[in-house]
PDB file of C-alpha atoms and ligand atoms in Angstrom:
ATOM      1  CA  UNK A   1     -36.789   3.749 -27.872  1.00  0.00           C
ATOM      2  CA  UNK A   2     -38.655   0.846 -26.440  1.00  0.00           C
ATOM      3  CA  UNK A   3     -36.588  -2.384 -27.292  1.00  0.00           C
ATOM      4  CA  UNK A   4     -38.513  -5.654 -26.992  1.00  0.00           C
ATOM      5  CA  UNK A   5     -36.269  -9.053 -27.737  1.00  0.00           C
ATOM      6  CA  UNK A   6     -37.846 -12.429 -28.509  1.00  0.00           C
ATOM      7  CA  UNK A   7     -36.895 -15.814 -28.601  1.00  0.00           C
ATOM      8  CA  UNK A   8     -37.273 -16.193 -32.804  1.00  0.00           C
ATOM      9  CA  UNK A   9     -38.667 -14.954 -35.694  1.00  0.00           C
ATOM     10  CA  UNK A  10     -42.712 -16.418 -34.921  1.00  0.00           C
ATOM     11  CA  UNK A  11     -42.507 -14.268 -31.702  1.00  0.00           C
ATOM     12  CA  UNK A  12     -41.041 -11.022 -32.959  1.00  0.00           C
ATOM     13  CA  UNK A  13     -43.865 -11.320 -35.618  1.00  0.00           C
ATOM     14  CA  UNK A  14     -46.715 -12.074 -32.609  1.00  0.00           C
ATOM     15  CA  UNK A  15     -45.385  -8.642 -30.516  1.00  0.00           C
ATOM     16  CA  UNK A  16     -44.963  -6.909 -33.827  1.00  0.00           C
ATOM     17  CA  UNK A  17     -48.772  -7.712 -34.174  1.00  0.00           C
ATOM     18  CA  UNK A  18     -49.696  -6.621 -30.656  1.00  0.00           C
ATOM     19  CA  UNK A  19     -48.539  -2.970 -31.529  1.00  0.00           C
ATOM     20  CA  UNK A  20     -50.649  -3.168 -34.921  1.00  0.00           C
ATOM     21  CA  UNK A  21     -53.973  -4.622 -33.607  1.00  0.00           C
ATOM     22  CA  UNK A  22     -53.856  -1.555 -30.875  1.00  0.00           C
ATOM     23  CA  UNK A  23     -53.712   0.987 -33.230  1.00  0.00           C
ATOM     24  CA  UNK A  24     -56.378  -0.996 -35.330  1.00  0.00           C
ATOM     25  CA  UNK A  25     -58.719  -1.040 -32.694  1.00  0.00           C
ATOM     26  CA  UNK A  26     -58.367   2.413 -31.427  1.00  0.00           C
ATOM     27  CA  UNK A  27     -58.171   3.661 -34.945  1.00  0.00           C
ATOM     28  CA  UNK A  28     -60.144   1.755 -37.780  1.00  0.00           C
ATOM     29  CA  UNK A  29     -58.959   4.533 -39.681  1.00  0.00           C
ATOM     30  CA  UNK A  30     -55.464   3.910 -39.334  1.00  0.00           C
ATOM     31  CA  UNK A  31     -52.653   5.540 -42.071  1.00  0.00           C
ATOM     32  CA  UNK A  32     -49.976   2.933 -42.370  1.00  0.00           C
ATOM     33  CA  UNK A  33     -46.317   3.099 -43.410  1.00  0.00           C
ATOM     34  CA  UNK A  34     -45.642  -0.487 -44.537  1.00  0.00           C
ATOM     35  CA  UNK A  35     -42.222  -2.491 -45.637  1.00  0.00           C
ATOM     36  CA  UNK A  36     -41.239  -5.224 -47.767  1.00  0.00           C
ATOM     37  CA  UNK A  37     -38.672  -7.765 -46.807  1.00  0.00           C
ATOM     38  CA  UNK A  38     -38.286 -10.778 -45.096  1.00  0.00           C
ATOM     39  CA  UNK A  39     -39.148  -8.959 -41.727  1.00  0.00           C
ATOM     40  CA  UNK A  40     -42.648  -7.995 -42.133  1.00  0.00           C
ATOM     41  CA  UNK A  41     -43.787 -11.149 -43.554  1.00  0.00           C
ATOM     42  CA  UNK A  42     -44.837 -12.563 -39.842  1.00  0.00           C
ATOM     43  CA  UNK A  43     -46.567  -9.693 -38.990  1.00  0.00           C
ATOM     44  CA  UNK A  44     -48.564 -10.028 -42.340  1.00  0.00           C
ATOM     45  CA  UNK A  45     -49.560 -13.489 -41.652  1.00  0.00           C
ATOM     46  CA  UNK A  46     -50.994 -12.317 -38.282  1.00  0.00           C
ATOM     47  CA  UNK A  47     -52.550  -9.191 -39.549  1.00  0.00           C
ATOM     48  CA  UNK A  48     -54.423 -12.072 -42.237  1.00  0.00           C
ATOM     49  CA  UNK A  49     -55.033 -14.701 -39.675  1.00  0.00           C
ATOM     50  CA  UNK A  50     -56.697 -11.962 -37.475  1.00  0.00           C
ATOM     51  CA  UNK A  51     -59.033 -10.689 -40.400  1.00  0.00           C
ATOM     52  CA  UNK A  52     -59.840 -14.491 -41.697  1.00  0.00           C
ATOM     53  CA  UNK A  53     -60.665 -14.993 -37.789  1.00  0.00           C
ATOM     54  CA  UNK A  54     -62.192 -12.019 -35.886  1.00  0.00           C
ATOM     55  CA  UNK A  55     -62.936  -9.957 -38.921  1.00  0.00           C
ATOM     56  CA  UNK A  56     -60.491  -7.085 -38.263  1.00  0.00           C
ATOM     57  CA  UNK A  57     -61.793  -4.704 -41.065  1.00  0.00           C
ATOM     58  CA  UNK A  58     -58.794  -2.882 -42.999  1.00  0.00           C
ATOM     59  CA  UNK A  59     -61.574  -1.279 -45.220  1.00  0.00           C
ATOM     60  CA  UNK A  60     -60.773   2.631 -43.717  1.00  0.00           C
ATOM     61  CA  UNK A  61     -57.380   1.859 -43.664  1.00  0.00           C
ATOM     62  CA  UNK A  62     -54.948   3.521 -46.157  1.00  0.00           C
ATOM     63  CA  UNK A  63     -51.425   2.305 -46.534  1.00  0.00           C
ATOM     64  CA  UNK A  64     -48.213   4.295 -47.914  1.00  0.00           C
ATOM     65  CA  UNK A  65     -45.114   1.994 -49.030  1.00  0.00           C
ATOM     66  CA  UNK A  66     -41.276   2.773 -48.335  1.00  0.00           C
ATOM     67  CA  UNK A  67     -40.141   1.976 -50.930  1.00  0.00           C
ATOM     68  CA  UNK A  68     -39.367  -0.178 -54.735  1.00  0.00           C
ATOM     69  CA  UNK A  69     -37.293  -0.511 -57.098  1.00  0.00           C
ATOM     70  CA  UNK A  70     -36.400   1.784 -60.262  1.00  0.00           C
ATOM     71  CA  UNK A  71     -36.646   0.214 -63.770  1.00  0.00           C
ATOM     72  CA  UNK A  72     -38.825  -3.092 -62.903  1.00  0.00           C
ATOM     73  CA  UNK A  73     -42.422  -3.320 -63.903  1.00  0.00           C
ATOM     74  CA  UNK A  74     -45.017  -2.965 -61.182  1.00  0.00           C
ATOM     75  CA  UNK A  75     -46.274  -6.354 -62.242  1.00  0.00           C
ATOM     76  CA  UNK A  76     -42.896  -7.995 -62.156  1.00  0.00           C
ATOM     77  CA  UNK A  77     -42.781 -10.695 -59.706  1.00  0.00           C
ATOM     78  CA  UNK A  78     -39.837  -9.032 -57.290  1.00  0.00           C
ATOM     79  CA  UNK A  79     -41.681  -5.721 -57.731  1.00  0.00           C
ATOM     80  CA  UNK A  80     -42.573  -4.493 -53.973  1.00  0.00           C
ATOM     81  CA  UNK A  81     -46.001  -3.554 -55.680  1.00  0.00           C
ATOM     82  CA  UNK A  82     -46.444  -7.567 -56.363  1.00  0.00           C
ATOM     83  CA  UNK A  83     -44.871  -8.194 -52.972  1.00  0.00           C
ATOM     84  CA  UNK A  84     -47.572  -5.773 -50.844  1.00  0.00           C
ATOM     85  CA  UNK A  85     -50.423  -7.523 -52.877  1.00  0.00           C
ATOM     86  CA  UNK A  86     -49.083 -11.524 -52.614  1.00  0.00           C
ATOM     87  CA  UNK A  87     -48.387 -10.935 -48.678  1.00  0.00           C
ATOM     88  CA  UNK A  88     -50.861  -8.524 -47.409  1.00  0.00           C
ATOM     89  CA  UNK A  89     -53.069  -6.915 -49.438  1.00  0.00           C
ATOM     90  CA  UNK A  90     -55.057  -9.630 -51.250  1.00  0.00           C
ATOM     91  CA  UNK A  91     -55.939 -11.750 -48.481  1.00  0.00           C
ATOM     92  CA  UNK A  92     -57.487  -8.542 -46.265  1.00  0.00           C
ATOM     93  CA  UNK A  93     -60.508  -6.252 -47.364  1.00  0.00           C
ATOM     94  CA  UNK A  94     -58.532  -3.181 -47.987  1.00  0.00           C
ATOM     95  CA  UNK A  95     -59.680  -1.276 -50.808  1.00  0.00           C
ATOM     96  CA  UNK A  96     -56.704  -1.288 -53.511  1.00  0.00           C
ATOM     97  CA  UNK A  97     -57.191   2.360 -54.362  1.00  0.00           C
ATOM     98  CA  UNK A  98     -56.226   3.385 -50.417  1.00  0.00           C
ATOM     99  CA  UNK A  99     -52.494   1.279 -51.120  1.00  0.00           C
ATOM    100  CA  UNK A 100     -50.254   3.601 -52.049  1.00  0.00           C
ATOM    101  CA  UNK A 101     -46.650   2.011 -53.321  1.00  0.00           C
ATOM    102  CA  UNK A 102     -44.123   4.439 -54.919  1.00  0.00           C
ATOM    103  CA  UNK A 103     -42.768   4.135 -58.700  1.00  0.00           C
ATOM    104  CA  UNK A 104     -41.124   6.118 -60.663  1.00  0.00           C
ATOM    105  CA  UNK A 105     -37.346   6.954 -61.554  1.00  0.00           C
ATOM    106  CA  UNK A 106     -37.486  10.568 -61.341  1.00  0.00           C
ATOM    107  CA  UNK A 107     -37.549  13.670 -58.600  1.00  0.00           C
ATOM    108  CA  UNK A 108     -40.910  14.713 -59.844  1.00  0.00           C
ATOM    109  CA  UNK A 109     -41.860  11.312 -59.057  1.00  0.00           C
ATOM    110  CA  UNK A 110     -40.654  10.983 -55.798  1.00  0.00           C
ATOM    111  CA  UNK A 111     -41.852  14.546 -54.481  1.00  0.00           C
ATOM    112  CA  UNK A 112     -45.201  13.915 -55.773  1.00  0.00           C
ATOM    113  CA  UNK A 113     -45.320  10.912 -53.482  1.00  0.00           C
ATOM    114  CA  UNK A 114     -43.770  12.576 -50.566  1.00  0.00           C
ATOM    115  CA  UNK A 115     -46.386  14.506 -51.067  1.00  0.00           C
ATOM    116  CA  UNK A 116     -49.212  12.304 -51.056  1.00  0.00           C
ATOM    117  CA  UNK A 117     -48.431  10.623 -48.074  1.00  0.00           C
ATOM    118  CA  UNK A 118     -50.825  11.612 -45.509  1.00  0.00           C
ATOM    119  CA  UNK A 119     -49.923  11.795 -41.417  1.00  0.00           C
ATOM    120  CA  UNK A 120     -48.744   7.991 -41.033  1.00  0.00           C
ATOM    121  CA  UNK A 121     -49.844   6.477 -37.452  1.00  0.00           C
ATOM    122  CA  UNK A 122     -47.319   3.617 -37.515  1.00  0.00           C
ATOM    123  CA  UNK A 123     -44.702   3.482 -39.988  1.00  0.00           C
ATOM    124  CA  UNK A 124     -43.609  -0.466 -40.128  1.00  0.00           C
ATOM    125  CA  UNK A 125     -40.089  -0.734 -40.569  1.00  0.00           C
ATOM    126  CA  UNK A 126     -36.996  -3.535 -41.512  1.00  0.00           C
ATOM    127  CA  UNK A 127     -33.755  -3.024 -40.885  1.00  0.00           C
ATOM    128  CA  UNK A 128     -30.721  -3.400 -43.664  1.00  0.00           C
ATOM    129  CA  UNK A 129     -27.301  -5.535 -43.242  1.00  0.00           C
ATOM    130  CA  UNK A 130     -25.776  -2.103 -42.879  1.00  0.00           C
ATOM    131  CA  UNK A 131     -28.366   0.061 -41.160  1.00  0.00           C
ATOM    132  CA  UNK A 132     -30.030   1.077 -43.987  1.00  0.00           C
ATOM    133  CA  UNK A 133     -34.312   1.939 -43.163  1.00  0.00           C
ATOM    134  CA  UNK A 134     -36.181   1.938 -46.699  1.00  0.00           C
ATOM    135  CA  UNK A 135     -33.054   2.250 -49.068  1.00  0.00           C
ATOM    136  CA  UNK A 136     -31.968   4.891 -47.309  1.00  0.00           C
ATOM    137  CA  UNK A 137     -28.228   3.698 -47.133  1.00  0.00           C
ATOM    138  CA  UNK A 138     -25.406   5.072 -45.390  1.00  0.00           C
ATOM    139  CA  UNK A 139     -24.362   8.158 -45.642  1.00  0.00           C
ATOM    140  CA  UNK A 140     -27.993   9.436 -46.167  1.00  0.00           C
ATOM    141  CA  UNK A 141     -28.724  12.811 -44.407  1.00  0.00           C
ATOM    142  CA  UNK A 142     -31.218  12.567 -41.693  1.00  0.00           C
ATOM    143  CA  UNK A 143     -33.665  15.328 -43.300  1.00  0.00           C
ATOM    144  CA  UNK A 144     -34.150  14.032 -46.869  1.00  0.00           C
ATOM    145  CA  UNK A 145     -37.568  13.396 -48.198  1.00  0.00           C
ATOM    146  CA  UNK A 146     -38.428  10.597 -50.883  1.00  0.00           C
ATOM    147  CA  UNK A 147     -35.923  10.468 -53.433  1.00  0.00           C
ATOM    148  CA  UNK A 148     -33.967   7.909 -55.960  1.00  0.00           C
ATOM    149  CA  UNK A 149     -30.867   5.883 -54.656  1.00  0.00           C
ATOM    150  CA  UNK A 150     -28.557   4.131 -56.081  1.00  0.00           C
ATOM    151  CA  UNK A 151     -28.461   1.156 -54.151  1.00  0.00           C
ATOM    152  CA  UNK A 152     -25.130  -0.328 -52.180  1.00  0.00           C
ATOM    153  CA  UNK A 153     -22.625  -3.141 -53.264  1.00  0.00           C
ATOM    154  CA  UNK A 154     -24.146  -4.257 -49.872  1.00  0.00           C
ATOM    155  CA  UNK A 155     -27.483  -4.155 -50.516  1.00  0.00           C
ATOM    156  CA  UNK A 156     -27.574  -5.630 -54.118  1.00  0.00           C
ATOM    157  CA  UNK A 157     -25.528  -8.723 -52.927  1.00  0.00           C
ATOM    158  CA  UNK A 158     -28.161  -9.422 -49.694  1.00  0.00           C
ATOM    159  CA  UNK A 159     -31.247  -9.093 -52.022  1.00  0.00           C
ATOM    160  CA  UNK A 160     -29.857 -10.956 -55.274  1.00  0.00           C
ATOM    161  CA  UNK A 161     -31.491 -14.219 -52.991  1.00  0.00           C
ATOM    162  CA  UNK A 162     -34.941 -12.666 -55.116  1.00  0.00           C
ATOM    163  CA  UNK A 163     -33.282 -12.609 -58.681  1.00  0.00           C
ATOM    164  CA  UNK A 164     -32.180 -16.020 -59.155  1.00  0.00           C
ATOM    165  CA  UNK A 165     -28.865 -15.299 -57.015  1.00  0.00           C
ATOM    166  CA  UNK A 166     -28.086 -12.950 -60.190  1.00  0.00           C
ATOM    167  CA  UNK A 167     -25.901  -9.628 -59.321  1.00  0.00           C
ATOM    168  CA  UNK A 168     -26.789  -8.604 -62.701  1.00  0.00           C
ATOM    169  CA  UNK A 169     -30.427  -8.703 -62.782  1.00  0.00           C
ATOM    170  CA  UNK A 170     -30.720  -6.682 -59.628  1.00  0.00           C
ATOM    171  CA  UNK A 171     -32.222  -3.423 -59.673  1.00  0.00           C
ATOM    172  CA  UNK A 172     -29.049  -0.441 -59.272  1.00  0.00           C
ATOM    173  CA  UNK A 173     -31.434   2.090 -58.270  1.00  0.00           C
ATOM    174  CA  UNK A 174     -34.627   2.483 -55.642  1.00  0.00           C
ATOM    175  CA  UNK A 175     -37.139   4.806 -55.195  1.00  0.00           C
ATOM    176  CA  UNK A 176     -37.585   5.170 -51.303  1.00  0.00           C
ATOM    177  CA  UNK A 177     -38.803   7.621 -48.519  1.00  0.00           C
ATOM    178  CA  UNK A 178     -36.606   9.553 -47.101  1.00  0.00           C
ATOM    179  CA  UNK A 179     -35.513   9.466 -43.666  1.00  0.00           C
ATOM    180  CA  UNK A 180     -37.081  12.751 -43.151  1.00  0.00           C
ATOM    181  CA  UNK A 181     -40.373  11.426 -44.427  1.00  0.00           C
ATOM    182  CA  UNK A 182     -39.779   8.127 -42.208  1.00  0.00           C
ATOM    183  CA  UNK A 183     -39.471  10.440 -38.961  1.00  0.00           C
ATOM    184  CA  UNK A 184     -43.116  12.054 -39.923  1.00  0.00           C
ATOM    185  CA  UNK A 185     -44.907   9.364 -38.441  1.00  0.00           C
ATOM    186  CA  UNK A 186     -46.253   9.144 -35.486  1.00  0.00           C
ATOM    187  CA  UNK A 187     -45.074   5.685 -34.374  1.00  0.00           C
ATOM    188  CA  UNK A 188     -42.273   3.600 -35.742  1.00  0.00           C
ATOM    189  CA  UNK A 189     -41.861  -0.220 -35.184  1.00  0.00           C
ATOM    190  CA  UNK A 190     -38.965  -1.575 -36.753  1.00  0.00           C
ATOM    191  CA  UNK A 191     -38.267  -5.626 -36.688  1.00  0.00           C
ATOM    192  CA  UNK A 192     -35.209  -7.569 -36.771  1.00  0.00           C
ATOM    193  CA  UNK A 193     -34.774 -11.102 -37.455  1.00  0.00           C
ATOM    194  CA  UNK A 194     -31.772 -12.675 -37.799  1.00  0.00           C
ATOM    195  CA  UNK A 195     -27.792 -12.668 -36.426  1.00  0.00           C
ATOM    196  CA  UNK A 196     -26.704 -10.565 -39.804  1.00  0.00           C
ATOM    197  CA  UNK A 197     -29.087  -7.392 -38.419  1.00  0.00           C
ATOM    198  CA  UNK A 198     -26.775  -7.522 -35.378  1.00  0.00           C
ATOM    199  CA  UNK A 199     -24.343  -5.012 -36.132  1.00  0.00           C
ATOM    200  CA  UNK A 200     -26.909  -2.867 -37.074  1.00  0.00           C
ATOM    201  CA  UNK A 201     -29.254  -3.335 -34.197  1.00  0.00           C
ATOM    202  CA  UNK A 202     -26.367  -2.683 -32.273  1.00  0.00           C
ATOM    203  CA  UNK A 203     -25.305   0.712 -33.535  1.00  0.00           C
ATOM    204  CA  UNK A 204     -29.264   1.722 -33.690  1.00  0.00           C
ATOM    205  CA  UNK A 205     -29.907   0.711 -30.353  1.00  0.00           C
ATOM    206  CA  UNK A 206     -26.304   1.986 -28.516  1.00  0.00           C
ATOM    207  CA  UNK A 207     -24.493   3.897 -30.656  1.00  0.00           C
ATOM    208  CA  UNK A 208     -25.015   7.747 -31.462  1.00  0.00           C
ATOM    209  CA  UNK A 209     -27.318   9.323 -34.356  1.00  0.00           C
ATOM    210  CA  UNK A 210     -24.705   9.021 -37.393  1.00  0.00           C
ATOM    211  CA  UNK A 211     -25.235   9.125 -40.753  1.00  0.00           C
ATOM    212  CA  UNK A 212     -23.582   6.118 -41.539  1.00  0.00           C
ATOM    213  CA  UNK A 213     -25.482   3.788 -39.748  1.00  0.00           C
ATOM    214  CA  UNK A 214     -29.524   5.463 -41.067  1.00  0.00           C
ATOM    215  CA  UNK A 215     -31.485   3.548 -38.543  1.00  0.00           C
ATOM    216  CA  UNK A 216     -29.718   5.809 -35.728  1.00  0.00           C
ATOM    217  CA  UNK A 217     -32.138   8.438 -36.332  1.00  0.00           C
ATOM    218  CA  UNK A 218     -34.693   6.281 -34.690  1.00  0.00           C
ATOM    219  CA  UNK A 219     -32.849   7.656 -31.517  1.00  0.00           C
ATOM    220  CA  UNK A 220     -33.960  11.318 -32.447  1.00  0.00           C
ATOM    221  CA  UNK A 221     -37.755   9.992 -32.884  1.00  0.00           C
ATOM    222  CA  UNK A 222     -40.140  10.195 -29.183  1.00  0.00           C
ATOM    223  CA  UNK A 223     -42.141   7.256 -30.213  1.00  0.00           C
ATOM    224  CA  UNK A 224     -40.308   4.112 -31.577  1.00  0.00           C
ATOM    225  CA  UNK A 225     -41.020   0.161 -30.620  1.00  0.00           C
ATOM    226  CA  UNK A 226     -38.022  -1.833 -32.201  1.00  0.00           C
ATOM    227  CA  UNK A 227     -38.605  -5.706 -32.113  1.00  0.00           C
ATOM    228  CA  UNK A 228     -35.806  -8.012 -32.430  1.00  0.00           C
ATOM    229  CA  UNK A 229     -34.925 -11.853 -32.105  1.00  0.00           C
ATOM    230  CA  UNK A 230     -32.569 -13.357 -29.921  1.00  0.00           C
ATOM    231  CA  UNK A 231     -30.049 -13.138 -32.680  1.00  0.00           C
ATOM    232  CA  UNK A 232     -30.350  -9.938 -33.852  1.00  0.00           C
ATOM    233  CA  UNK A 233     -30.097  -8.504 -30.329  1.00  0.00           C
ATOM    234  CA  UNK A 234     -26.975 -10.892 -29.810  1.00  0.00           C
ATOM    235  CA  UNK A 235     -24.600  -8.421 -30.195  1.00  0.00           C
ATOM    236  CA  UNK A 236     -25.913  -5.433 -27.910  1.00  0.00           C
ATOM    237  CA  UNK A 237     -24.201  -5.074 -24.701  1.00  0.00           C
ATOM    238  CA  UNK A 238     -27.066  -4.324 -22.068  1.00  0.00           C
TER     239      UNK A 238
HETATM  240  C1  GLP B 301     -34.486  -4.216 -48.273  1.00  0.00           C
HETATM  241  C2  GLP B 301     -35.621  -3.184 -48.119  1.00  0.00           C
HETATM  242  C3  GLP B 301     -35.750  -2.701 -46.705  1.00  0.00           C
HETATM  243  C4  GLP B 301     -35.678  -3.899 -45.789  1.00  0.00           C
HETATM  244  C5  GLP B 301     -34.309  -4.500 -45.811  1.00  0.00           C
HETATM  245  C6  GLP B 301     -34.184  -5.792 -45.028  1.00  0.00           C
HETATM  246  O1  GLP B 301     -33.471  -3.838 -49.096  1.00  0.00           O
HETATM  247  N1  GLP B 301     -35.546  -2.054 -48.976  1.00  0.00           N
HETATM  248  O2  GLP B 301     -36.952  -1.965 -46.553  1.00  0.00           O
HETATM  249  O3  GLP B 301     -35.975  -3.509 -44.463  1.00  0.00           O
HETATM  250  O4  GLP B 301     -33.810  -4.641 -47.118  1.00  0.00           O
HETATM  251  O5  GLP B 301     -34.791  -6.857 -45.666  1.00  0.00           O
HETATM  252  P1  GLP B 301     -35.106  -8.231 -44.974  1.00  0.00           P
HETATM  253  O6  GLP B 301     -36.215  -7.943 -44.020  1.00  0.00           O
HETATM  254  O7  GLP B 301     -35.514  -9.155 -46.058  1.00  0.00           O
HETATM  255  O8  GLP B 301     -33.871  -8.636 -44.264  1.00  0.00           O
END
């Protein structure tokens, strides 16, 4: 695991970048695993400002989502669907029928997008509160494919910020990759913002694969770049 910390959030996004326009280059082509969050919103906004500016084509590129939620139209505003298209996909030429977000509430569903997803190249990855990649959330075992989840107590309070700071009209249940599926690709670059991912960069970064804390398995995969800020790395030891 190659650990890279940066002073804030603008500079975790430029690095993040640096690992994305390599691939882009060497492979126009590119499969991408891609995230919603706060996290990957940086890394967007260079990925946009690079097309808009050097004319970085995304055209061959074909994109495969983590995750969204179960029981929320695609079209809803907090939908991940509407999230991929208001901070990526709209301002870059990709062709809309090569983004690939999952839906669905059942495991027909969510095998038929396992899948679909073809070899990812870089699989872009935040990091949850409690260690949770995707909605993969603790407890998770390292081998499952894409699947539904009910979602944590933990996980429903940090992203009721996006429903009005409503428990109640938050989504109980996710469609998500699996870890398994995660650990497919080829390259992984997780980024961390923030002094609340500290725990959990800690235990990913220094602590042993376990279950409890899903973005462990990162430790068991040969090719992973995690970014972090200042404060999330504030906690680890080295
Ligand atoms: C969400 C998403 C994850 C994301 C995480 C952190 O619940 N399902 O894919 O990585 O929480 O989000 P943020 O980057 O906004 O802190």
């Amino acid at each position: 695991m190659k650990l890279i910390v940066t002073e804030n959030y603008d500079e975790m996004s430029k690095e993040a970048f640096k690992v994305m326009k390599e691939l882009l280059e060497s492979k126009p082509n590119a499969v991408l695993g891609l995230a919603t969050g706060s996290s990957p919103v940086g890394l967007y906004q260079n990925m946009i400002k690079d097309h808009k500016e050097n004319g970085t084509s995304y055209k061959d590129v074909h994109t495969y989502n983590l995750d969204e939620y179960v029981g929320i139209d695609r079209n809803d505003p907090q939908s991940y669907y509407t999230f991929m298209n208001e901070n990526l996909f709209k301002d870059v030429d990709i062709n809309p029928e090569n983004t690939h977000v999952p839906y669905g509430s059942t495991d027909e569903e969510a095998k038929k997008y396992d899948e679909s997803i073809e070899k990812v190249d870089l699989q872009l990855l935040g990091i949850g509160r409690n260690g949770h990649i995707g909605f993969n959330e603790p407890g998770t075992p390292f081998d499952q494919r894409t699947h539904i989840v009910d979602l944590t107590e933990s996980t429903i309070e940090a992203n009721k910020r996006f429903f009005d700071n409503d428990i109640t009209k938050v989504p109980t249940q996710a469609i998500t990759m699996g870890i398994g599926t995660v650990m497919d690709a080829g390259k992984i670059l997780l980024v961390a913002s923030g002094e609340d991912k500290a725990d959990a960069v800690k235990a990913m970064v220094e602590g042993e694969p376990d279950i409890n804390w899903p973005a462990t398995v990162l430790q068991n995969h040969p090719d992973v770049v995690v970014i972090a800020d200042k404060a999330a790395a504030s906690k680890l030891s080295k």
